[in-house]
PDB file of C-alpha atoms in Angstrom:
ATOM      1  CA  UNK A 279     103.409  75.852 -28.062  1.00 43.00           C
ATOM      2  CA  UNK A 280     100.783  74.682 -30.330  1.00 45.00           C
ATOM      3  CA  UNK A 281      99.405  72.242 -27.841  1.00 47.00           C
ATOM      4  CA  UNK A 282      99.641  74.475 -25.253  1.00 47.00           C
ATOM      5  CA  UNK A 283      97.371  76.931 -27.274  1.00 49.00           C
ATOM      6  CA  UNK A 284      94.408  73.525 -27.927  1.00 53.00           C
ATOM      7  CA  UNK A 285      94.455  72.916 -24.394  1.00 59.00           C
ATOM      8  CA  UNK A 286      93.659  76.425 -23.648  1.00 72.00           C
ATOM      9  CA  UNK A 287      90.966  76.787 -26.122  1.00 72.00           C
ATOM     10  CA  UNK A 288      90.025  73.539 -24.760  1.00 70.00           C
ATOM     11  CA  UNK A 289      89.878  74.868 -21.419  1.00 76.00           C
ATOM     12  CA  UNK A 290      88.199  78.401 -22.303  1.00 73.00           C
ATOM     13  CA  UNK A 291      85.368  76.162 -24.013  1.00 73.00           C
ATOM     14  CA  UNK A 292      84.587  74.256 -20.827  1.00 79.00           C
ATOM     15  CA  UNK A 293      84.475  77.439 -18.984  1.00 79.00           C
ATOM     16  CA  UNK A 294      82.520  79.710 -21.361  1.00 80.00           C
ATOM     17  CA  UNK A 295      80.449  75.961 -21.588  1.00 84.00           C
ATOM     18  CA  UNK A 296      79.870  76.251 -17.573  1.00 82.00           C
ATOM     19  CA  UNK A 297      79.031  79.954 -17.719  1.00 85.00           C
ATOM     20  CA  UNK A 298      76.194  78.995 -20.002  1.00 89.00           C
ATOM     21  CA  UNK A 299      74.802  76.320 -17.855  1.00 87.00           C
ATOM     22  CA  UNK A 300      74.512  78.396 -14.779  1.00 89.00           C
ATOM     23  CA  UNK A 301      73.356  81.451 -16.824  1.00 91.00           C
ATOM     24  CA  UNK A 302      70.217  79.622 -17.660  1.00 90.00           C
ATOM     25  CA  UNK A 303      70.129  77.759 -14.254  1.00 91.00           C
ATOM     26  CA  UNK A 304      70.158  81.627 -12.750  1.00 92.00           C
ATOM     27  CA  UNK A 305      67.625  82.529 -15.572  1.00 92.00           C
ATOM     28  CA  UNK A 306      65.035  79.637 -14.067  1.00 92.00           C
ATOM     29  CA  UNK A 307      65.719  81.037 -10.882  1.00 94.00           C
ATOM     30  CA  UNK A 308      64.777  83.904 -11.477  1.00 94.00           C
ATOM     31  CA  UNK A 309      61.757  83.256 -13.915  1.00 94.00           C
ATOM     32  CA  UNK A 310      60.333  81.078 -11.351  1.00 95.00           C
ATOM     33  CA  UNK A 311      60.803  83.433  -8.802  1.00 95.00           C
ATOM     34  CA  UNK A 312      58.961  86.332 -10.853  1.00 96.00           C
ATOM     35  CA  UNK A 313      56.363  84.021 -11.048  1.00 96.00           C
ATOM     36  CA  UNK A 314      55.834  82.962  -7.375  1.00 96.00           C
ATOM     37  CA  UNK A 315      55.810  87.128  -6.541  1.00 95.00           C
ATOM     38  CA  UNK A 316      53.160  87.555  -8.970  1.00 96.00           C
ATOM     39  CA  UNK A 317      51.101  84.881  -7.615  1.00 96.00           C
ATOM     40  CA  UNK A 318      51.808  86.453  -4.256  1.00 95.00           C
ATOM     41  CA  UNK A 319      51.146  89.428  -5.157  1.00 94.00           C
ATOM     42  CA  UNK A 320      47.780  88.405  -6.625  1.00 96.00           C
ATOM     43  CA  UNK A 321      47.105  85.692  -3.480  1.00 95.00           C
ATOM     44  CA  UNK A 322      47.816  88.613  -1.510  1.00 94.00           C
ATOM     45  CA  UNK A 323      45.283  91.043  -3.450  1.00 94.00           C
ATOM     46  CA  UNK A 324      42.623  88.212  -3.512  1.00 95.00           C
ATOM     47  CA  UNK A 325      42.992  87.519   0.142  1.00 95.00           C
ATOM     48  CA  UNK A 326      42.788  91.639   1.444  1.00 94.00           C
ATOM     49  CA  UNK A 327      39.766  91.941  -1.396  1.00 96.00           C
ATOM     50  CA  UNK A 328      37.715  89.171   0.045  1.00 96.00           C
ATOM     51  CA  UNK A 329      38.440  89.841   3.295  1.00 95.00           C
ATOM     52  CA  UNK A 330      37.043  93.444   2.990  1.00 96.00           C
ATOM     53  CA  UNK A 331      33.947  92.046   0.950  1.00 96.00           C
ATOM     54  CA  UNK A 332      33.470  89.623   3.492  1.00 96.00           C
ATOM     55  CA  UNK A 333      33.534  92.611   6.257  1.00 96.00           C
ATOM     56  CA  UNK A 334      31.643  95.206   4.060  1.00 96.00           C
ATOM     57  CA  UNK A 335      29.024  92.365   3.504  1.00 96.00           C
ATOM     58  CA  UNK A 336      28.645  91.777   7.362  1.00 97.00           C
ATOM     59  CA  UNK A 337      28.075  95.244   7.977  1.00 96.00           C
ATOM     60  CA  UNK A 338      24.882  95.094   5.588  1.00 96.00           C
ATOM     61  CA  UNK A 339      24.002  92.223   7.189  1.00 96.00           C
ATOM     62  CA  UNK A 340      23.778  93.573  10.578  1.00 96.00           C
ATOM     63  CA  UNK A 341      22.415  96.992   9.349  1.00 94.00           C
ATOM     64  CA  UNK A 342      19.716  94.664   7.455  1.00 95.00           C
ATOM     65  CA  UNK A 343      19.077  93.015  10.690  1.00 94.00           C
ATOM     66  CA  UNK A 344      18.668  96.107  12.980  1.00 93.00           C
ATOM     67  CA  UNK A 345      16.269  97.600  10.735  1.00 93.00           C
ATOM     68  CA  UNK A 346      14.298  94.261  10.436  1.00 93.00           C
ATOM     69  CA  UNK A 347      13.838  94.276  13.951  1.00 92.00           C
ATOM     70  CA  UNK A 348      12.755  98.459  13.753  1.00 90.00           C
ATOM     71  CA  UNK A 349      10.201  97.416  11.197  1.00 90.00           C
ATOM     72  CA  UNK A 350       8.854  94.436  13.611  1.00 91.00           C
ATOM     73  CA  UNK A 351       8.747  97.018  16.550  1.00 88.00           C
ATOM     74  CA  UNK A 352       6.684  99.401  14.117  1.00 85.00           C
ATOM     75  CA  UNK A 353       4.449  97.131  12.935  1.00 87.00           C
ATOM     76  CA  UNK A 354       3.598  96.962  16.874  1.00 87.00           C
ATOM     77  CA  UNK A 355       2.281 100.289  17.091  1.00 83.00           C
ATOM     78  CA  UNK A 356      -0.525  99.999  14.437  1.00 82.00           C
ATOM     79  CA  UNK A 357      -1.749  96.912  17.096  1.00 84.00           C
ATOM     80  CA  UNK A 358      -1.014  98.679  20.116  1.00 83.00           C
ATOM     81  CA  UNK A 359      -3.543 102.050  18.804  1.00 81.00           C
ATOM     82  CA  UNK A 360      -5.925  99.318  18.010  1.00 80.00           C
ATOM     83  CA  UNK A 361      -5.831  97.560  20.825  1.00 81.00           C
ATOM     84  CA  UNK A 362      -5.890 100.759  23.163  1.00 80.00           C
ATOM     85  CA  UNK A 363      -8.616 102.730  20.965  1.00 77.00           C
ATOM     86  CA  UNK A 364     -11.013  99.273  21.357  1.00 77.00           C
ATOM     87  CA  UNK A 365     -10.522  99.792  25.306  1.00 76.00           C
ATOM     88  CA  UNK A 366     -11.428 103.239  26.116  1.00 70.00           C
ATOM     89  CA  UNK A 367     -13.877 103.225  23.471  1.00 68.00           C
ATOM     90  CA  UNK A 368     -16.286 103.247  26.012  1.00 52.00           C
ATOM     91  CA  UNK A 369     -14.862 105.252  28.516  1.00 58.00           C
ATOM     92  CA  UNK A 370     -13.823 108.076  27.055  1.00 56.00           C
ATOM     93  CA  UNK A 371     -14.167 110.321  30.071  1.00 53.00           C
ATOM     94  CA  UNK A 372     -11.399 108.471  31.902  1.00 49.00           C
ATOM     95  CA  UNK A 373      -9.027 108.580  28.984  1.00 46.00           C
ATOM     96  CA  UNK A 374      -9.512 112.031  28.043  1.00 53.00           C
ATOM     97  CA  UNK A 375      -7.755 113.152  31.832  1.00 50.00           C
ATOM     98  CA  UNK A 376      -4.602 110.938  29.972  1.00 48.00           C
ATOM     99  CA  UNK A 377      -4.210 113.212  26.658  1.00 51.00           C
ATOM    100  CA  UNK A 378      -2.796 116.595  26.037  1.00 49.00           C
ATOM    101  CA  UNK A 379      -4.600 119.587  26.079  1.00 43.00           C
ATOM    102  CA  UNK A 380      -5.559 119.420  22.628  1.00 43.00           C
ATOM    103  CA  UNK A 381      -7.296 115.941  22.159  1.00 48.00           C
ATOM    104  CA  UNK A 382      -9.417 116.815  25.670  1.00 46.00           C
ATOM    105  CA  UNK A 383     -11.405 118.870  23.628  1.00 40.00           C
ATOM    106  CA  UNK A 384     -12.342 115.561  21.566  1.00 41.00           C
ATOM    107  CA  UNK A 385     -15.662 114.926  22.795  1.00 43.00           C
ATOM    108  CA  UNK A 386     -16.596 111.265  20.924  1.00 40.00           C
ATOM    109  CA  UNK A 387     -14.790 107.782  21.063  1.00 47.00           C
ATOM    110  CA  UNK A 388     -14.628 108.008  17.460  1.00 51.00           C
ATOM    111  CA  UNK A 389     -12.712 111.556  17.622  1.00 49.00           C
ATOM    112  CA  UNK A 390     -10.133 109.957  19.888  1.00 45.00           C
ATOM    113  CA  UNK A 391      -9.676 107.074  17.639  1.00 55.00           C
ATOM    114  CA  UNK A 392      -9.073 108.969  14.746  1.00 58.00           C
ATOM    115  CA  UNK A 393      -6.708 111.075  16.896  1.00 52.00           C
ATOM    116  CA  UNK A 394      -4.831 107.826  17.863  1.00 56.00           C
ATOM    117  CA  UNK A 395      -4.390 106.980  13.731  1.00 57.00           C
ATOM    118  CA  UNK A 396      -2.941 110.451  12.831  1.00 59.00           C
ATOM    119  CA  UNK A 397      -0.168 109.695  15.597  1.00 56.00           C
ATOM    120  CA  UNK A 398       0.649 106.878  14.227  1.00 55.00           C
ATOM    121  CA  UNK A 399       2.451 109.284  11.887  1.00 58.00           C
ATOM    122  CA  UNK A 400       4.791 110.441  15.029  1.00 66.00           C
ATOM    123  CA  UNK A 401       8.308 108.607  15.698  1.00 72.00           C
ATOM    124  CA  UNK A 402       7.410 105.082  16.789  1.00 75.00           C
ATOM    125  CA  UNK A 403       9.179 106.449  20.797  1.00 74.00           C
ATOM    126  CA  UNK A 404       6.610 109.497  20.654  1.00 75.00           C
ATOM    127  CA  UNK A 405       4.136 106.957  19.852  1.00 78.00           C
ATOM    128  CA  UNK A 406       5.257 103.994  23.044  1.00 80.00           C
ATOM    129  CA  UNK A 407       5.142 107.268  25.213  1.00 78.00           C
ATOM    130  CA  UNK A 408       1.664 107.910  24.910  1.00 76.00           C
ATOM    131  CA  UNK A 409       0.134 104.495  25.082  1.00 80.00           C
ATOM    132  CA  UNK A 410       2.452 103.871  28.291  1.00 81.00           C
ATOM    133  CA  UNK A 411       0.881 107.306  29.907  1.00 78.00           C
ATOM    134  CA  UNK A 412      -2.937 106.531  28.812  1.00 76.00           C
ATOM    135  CA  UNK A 413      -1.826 102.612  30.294  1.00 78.00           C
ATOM    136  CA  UNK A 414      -0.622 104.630  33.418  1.00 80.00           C
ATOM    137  CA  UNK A 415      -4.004 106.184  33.907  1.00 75.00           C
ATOM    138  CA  UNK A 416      -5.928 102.816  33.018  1.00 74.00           C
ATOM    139  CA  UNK A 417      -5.226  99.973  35.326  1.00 80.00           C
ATOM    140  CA  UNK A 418      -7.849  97.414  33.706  1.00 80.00           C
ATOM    141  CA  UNK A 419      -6.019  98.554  30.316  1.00 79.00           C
ATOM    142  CA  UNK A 420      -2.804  97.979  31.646  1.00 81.00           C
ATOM    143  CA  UNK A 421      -3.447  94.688  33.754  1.00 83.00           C
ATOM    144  CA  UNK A 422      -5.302  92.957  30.801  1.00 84.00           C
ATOM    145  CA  UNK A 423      -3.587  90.136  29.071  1.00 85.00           C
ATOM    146  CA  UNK A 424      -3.407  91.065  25.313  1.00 85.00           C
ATOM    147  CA  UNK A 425      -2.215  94.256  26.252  1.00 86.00           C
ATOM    148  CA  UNK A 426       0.665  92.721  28.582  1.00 88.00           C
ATOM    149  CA  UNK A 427       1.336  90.452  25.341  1.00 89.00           C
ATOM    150  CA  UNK A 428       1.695  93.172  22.705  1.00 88.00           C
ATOM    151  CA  UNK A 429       3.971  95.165  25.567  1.00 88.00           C
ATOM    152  CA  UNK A 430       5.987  92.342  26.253  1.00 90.00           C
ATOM    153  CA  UNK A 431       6.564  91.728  21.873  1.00 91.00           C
ATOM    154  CA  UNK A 432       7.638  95.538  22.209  1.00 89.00           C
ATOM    155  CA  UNK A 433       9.904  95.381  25.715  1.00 90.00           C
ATOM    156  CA  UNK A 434      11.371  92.093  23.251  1.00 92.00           C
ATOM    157  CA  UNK A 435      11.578  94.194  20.352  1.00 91.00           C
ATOM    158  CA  UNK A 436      13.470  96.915  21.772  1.00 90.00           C
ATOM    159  CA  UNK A 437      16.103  94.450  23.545  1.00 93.00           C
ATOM    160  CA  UNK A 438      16.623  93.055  19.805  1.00 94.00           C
ATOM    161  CA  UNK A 439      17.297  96.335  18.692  1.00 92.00           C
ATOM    162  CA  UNK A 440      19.773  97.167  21.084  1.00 93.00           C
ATOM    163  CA  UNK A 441      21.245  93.809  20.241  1.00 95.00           C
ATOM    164  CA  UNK A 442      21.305  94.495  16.707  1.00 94.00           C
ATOM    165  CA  UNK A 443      23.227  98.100  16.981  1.00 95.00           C
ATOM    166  CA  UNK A 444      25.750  96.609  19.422  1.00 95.00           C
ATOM    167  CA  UNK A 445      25.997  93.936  16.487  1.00 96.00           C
ATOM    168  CA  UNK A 446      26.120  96.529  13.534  1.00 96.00           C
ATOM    169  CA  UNK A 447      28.883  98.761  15.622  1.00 96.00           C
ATOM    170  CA  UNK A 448      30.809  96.036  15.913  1.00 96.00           C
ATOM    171  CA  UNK A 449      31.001  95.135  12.340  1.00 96.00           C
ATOM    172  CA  UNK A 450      31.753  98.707  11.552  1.00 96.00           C
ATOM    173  CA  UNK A 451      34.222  98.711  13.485  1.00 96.00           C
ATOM    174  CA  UNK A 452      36.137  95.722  12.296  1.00 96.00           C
ATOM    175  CA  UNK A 453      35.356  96.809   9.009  1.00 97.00           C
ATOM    176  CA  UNK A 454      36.523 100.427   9.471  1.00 96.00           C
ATOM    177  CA  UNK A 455      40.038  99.123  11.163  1.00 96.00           C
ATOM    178  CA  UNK A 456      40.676  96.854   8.178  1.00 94.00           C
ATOM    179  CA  UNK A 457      39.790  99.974   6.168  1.00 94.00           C
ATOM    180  CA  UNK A 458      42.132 102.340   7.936  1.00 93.00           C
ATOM    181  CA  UNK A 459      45.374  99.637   8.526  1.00 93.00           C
ATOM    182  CA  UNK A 460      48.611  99.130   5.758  1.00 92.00           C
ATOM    183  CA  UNK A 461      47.559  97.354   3.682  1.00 91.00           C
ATOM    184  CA  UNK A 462      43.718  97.852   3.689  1.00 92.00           C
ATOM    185  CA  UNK A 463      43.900 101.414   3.182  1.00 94.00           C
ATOM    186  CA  UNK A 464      45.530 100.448  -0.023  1.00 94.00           C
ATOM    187  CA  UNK A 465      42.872  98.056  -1.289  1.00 93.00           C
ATOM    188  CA  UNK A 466      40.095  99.898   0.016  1.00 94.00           C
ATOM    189  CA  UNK A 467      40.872 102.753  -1.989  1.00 93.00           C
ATOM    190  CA  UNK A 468      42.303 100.934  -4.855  1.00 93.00           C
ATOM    191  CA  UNK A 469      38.338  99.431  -4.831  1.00 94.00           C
ATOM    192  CA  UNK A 470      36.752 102.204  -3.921  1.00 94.00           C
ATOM    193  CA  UNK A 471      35.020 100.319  -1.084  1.00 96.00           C
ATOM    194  CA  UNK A 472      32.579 102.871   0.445  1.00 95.00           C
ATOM    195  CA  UNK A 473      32.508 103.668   4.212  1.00 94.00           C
ATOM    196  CA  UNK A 474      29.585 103.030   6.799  1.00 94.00           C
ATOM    197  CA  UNK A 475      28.796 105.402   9.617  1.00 93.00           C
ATOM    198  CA  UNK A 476      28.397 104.075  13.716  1.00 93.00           C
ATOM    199  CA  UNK A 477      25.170 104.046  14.848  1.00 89.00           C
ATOM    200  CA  UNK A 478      24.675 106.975  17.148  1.00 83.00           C
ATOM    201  CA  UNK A 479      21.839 107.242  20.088  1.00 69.00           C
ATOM    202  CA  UNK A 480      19.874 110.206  19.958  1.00 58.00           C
ATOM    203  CA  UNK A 481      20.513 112.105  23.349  1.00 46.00           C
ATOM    204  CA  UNK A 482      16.369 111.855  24.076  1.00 48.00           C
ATOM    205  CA  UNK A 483      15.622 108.677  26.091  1.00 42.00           C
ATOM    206  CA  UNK A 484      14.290 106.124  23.903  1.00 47.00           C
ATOM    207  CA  UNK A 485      10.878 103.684  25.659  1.00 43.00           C
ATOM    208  CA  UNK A 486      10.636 102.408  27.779  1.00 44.00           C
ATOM    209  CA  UNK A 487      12.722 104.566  29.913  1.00 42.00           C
ATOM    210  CA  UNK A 488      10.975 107.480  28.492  1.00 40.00           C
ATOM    211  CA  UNK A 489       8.054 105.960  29.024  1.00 40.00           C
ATOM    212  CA  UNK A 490       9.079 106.033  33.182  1.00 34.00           C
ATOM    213  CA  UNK A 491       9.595 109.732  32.790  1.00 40.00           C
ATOM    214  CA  UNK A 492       6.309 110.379  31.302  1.00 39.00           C
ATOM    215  CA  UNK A 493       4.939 108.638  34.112  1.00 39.00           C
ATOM    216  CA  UNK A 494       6.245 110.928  36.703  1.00 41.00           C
ATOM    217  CA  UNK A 495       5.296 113.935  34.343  1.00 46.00           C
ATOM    218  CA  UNK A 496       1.364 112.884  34.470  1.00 41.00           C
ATOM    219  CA  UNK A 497       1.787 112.270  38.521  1.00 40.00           C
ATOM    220  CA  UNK A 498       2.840 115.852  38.826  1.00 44.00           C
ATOM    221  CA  UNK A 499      -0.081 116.981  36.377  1.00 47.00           C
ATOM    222  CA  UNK A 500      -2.547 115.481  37.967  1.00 43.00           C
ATOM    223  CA  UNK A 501      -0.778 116.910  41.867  1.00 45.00           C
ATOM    224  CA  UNK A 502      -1.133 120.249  39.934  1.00 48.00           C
ATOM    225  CA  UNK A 503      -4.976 120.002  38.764  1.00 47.00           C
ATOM    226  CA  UNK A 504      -5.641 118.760  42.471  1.00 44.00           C
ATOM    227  CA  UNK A 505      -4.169 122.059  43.853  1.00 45.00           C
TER     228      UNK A 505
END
């Protein structure tokens, strides 16, 4: 009986002795796997963070880009009033019958010059507008080479533009959709990574399509005076 009882103690040892050993096998287990969800977990938050940084960062780029090319079409118009002024400097009576009412009753080269400086202080389309309708009424103005330059820089400018919108929506968009998708939403917020409008036309034609329109509108002045 008492042998019986040492084997069974014996046996009980190397059971309790087996427990043990896959006790702290399990514990590795699971220490290691604790460890390779908290890397993933980081990884994971890394990866969505620089990802939205990365998007966020393209959207300033483009928005940087579109207004570089704005600035380039506005530093235009100071050249453009220059250049125009210089030409009908000396023939004022043929771009008087261009204006508006109120810069007819300029009377000196020098008055419509100044005229030309103080709307330089309109919206840079406003501005395009009128030098296309006093280049309208001005053939030799129109058909002279620097001008034809400086309009082509601006015809280039505003097809960069354009480009550069398209360009900035886009990267809104991608950036908003990562914004606004599990788990984005999550990391945007948890970030506080701000938010960046589309780029919305204005409903008035910009130039030179305006600029066409005005064209017509000084035709059917000019009709009416005749009548």
């Amino acid at each position: 009986m008492a042998n019986s009882e040492r084997i069974s103690a014996a046996e009980l040892k190397d059971f309790l002795s087996g427990q043990i050993k896959r006790l702290r096998l399990l514990k590795r287990l699971l220490v290691w796997l604790i460890i390779l969800v908290v890397l993933a977990v980081i990884g994971h938050v890394i990866y969505y963070y620089n990802r939205l940084t990365t998007f966020r960062y393209d959207v300033v780029n483009a928005e940087a880009k579109m207004q570089s090319a704005i600035q380039y079409r506005a530093n235009l118009v100071p050249v453009l009033i220059k250049s125009v002024t210089s030409f009908v400097a000396h023939e004022d009576d043929v771009f008087f019958r261009a204006v508006d009412a109120r810069e007819r009753s300029l009377t000196m080269a020098g008055q419509v010059s100044e005229a030309l400086k103080k709307a330089a202080e309109r919206p840079v389309d406003e501005i395009l507008d009128k030098i296309m309708a006093i280049a309208e009424q001005y053939p030799d103005l129109k058909t002279s080479e620097p001008f034809q330059l400086l309009m082509k820089q601006v015809t280039d400018a505003e097809a960069e533009i354009l480009k550069q919108r398209i360009d900035y929506n886009d990267r809104v968009n991608v950036y908003t959709t990562t914004m606004s998708m599990f788990p984005g939403n999550i990391y945007a917020a948890l970030f506080n990574f701000p938010r960046y409008k589309y780029f919305e036309g204005s409903r008035k034609s910009e130039w030179p399509k305006s600029a066409i329109s005005r064209r017509e509108n000084v035709a059917h002045g000019k009709n009416n005076e005749k009548r």
